[in-house]
CSV table of C-alpha atoms and ligand atoms in Angstrom, one decimal:
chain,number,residue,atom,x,y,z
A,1,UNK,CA,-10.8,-22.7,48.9
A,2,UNK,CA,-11.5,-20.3,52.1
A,3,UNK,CA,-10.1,-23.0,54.2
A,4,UNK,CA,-7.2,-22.9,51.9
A,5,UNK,CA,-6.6,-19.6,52.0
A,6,UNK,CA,-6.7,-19.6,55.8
A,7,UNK,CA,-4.3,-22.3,56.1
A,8,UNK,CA,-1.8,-20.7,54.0
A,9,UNK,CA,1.6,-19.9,56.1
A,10,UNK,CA,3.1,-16.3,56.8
A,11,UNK,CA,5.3,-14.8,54.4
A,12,UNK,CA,9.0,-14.2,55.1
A,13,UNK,CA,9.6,-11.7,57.8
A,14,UNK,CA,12.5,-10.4,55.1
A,15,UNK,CA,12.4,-11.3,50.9
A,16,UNK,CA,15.5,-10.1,49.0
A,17,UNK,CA,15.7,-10.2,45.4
A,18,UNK,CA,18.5,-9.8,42.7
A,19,UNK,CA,17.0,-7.9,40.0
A,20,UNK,CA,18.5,-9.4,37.0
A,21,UNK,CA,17.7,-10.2,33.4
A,22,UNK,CA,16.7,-6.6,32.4
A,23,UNK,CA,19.0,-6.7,29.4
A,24,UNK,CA,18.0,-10.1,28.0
A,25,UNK,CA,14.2,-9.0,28.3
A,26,UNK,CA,15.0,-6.0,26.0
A,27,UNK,CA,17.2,-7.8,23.4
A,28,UNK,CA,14.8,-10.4,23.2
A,29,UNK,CA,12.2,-7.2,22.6
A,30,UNK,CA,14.9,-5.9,19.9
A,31,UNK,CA,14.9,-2.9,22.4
A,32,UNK,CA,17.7,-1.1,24.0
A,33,UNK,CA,18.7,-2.4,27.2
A,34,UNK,CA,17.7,1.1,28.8
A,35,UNK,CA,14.0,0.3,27.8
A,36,UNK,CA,14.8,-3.3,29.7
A,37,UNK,CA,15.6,-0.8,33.3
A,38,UNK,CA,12.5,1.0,32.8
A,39,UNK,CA,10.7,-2.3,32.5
A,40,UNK,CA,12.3,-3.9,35.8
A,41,UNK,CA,10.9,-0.5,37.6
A,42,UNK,CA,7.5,-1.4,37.2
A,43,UNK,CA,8.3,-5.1,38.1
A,44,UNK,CA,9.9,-3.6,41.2
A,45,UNK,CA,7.1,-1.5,42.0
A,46,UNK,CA,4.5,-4.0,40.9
A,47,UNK,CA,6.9,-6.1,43.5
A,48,UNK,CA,6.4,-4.1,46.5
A,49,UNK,CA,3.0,-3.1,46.3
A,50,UNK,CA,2.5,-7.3,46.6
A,51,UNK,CA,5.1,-7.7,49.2
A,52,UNK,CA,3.1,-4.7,51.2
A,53,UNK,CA,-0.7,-6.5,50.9
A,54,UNK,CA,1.2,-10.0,52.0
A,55,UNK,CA,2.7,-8.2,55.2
A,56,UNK,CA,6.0,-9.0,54.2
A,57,UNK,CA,8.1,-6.9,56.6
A,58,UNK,CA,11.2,-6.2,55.0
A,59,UNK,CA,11.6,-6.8,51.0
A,60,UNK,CA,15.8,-5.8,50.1
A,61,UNK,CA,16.3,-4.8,45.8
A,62,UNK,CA,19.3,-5.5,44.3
A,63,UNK,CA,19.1,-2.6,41.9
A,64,UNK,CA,22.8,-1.3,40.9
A,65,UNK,CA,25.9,-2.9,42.3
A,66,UNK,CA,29.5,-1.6,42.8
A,67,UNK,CA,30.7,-3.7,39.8
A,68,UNK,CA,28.0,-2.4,37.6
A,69,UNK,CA,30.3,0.9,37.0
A,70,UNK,CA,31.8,-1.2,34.4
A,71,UNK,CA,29.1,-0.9,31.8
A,72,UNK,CA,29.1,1.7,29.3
A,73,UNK,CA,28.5,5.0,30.1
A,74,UNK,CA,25.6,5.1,28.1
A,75,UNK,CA,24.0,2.1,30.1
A,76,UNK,CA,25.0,3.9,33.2
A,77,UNK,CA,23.7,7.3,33.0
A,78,UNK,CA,20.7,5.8,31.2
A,79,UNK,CA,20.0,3.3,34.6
A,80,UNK,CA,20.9,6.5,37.0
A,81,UNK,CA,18.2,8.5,35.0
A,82,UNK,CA,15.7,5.7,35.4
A,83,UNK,CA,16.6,5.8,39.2
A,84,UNK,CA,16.1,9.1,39.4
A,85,UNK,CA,12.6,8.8,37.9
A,86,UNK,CA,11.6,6.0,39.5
A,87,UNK,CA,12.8,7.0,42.8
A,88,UNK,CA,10.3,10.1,42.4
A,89,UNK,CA,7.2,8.1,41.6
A,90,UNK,CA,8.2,5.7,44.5
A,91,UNK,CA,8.2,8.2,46.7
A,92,UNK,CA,4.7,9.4,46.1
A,93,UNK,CA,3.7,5.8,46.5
A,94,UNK,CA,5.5,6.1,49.4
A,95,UNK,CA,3.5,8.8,51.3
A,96,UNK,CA,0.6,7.2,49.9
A,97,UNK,CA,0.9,4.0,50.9
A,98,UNK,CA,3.7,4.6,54.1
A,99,UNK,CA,6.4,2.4,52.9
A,100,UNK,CA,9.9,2.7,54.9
A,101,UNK,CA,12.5,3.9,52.4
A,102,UNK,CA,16.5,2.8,53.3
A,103,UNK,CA,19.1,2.6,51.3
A,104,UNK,CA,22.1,-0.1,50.9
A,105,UNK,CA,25.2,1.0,49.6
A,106,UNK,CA,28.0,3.7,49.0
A,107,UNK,CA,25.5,6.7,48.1
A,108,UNK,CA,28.8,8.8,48.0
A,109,UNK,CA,29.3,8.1,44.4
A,110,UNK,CA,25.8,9.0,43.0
A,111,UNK,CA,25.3,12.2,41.6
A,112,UNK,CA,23.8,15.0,44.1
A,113,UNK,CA,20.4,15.0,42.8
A,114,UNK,CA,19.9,11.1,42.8
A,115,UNK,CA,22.0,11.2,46.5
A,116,UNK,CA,19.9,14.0,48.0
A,117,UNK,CA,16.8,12.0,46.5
A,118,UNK,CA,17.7,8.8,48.5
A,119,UNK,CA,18.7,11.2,51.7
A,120,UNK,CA,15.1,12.4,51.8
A,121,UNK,CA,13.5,8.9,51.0
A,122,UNK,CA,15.4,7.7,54.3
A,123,UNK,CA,14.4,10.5,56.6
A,124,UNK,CA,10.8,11.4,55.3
A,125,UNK,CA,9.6,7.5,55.6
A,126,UNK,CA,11.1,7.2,58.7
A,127,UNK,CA,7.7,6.7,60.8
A,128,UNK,CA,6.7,4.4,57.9
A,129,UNK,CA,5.4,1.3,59.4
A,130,UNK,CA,4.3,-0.6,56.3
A,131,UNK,CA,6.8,-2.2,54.2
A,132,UNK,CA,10.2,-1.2,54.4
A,133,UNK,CA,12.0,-1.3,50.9
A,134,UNK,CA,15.5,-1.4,51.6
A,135,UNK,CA,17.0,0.1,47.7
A,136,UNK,CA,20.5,-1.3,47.2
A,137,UNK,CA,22.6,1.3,45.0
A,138,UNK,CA,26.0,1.4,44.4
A,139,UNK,CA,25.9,-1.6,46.7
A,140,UNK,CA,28.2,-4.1,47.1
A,141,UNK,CA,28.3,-7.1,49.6
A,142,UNK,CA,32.2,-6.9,50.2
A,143,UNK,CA,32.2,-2.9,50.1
A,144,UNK,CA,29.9,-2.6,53.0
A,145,UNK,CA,32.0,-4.9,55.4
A,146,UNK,CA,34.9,-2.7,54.4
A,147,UNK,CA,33.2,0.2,54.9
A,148,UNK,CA,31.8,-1.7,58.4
A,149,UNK,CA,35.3,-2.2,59.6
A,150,UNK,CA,36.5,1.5,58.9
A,151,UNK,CA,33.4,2.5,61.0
A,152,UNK,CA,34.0,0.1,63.9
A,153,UNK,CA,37.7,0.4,63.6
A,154,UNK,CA,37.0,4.0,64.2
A,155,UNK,CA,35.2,3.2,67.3
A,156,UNK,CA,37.5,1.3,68.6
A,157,UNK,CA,40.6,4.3,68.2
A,158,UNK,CA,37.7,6.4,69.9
A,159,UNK,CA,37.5,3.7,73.2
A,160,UNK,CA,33.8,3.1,72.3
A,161,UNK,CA,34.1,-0.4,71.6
A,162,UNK,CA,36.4,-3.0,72.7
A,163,UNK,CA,38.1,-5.2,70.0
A,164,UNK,CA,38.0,-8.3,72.7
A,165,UNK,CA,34.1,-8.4,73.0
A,166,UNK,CA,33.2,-7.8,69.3
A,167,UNK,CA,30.7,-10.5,68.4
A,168,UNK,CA,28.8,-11.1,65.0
A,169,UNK,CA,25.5,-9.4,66.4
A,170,UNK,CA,27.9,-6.3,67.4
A,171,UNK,CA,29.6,-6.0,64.3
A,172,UNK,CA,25.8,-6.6,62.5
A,173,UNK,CA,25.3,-3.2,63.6
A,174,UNK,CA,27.9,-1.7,61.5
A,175,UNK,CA,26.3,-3.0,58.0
A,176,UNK,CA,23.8,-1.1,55.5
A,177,UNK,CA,21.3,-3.9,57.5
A,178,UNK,CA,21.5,-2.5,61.3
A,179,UNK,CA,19.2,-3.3,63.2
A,180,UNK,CA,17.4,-5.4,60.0
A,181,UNK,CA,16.0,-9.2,60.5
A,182,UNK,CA,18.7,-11.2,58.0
A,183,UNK,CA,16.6,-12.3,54.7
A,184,UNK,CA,15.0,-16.0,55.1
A,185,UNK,CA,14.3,-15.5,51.3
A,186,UNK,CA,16.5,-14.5,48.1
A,187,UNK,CA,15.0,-14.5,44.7
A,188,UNK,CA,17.3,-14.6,41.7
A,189,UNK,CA,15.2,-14.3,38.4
A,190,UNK,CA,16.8,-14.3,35.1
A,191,UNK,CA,18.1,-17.8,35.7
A,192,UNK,CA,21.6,-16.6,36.9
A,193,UNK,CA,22.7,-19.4,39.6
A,194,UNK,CA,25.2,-17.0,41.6
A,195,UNK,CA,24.7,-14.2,44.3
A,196,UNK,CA,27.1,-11.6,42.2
A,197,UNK,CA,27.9,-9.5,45.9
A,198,UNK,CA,24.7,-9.6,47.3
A,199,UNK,CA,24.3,-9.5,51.2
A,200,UNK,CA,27.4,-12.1,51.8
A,201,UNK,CA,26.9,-11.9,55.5
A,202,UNK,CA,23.6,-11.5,55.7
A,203,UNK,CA,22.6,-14.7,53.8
A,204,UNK,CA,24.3,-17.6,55.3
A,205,UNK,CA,21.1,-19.5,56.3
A,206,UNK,CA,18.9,-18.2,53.8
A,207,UNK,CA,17.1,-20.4,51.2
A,208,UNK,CA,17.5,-19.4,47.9
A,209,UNK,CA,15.1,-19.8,45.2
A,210,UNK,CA,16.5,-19.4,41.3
A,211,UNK,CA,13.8,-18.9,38.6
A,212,UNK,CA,14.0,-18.6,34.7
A,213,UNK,CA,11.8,-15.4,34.8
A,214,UNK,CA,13.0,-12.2,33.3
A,215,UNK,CA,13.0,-9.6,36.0
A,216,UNK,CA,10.8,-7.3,34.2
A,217,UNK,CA,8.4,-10.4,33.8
A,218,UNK,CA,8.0,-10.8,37.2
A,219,UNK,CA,4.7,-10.9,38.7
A,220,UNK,CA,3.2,-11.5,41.8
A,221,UNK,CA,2.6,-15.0,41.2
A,222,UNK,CA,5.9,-15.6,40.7
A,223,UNK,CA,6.6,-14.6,44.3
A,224,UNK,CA,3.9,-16.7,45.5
A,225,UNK,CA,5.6,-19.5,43.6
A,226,UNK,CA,9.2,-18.6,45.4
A,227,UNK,CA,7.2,-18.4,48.2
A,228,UNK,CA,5.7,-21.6,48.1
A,229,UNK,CA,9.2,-23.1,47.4
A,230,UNK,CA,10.7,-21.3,50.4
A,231,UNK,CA,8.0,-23.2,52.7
A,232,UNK,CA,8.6,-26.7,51.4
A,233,UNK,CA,12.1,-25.8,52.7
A,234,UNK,CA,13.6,-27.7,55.8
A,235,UNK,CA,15.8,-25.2,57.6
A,236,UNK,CA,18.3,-26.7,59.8
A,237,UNK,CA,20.7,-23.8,60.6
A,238,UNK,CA,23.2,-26.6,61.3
A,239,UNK,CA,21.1,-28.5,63.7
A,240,UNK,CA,20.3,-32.2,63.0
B,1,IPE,C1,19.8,-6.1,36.0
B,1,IPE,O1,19.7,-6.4,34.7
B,1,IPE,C2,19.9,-4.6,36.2
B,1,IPE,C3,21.3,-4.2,36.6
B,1,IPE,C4,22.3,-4.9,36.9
B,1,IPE,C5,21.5,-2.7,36.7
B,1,IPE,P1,20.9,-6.6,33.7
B,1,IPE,O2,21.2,-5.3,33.1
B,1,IPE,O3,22.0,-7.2,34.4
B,1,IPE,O4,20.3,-7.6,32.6
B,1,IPE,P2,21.0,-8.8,32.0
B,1,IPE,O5,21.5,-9.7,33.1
B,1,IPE,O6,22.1,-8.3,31.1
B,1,IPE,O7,19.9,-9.5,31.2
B,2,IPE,C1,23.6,-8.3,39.8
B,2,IPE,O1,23.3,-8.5,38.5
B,2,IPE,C2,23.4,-6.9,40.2
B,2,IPE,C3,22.0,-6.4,40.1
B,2,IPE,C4,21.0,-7.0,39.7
B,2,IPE,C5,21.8,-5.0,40.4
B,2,IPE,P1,24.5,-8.5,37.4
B,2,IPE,O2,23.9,-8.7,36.1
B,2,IPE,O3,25.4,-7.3,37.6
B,2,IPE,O4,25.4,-9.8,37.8
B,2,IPE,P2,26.3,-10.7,37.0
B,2,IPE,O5,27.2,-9.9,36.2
B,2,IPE,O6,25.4,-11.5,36.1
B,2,IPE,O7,27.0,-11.6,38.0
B,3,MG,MG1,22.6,-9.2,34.7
């Protein structure tokens, strides 16, 4: 079994995961879906703290996206609530265990509190060499290529960047990921076969791995199962 153990490959540099099915776990409970968010925090802190003592580098949560608005408002201010509470106990994790906070997404539309919350995340975990979570929120895979063109096209009217030399590691640098190692992995639970506006440009040559699981069921072993999956993979990136 030690010889087992030894042999057993690295983890992905980089592990996204969609973090769906918080809804269906608390209907199936008879509970409100609210109580079905407060679940899928602990998966996703149960989540990192495994991704952290497996060296995974980089782990990227799908936690609210742009289209999620949509809900009720009840839903909504009930998930921004959980955020905010969740993002408070993460944080003392955080110092604790020195996990790298970013964040994905348009934090323009969060309240202040929540906003100012993420703000402080970013900067005080910026010498954080452990983990680094990066917390999508308000996040949205075709918003943040908008919001990258405005940004470059805004570099361009100010002559510090040239529209003939703009390659796809260049414009990279303009995306919530800068600087970030695209995912090898993405995990959807819930057993949802779609990637609902998740990391569009990021994810061209990842493998993606679809599971039954309930977020809020998740555990670690079902990472080492997507894990394990991920591995019996033959990446080509195009290549015969
Ligand atoms: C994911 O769970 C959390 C968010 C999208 C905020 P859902 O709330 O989408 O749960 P289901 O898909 O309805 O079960
Ligand atoms: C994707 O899940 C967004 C998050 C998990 C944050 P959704 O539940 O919003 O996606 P759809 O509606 O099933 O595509
Ligand atoms: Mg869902």
């Amino acid at each position: 079994m030690a010889e087992k153990e030894l042999k057993k490959p690295a983890p992905p540099r980089h592990i996204a995961i969609i973090m769906d099915g918080n809804g269906r776990w608390a209907k199936k409970r008879g509970l409100p879906r609210t109580a079905g968010h407060s679940a899928g925090g602990e998966a996703f802190r149960r989540t990192a703290n495994y991704c952290r003592t497996l060296g995974v580098e980089y782990l990227t949560v799908y936690a609210f996206s742009t289209e999620n608005w949509k809900r009720s408002e009840e839903e909504v201010s009930g998930i921004m609530r959980l955020l905010t509470k969740y993002l408070q106990e993460a944080l003392r994790d955080m110092e604790k265990n020195h996990v790298r906070f970013r964040f994905f997404g348009d934090l323009s539309r969060l309240n202040p509190k929540l906003r100012k919350l993420c703000l402080d995340a970013q900067s005080r975990s910026d010498e954080y060499h452990e983990v680094q979570v990066n917390f999508c929120l308000n996040y949205g895979g075709r918003d943040e290529i908008i919001r990258g063109i405005q940004a470059y096209v805004r570099d361009v009217q100010a002559g510090k960047a040239d529209v003939n030399a703009l390659t796809e590691t260049g414009f990279s640098a303009y995306l919530d990921s800068a600087g970030i190692p695209d995912p090898e992995l993405v995990i959807r639970p819930s057993g949802e076969m779609r990637i609902s506006n998740f990391l569009p440009w990021q994810t061209v040559y990842s493998e993606f791995v679809f599971m039954d699981v309930l977020w809020p069921d998740f555990s670690p072993e079902d990472l080492d199962k997507a894990i394990e999956e991920y591995h019996r993979r033959n990446r080509r990136f195009g290549g015969a």
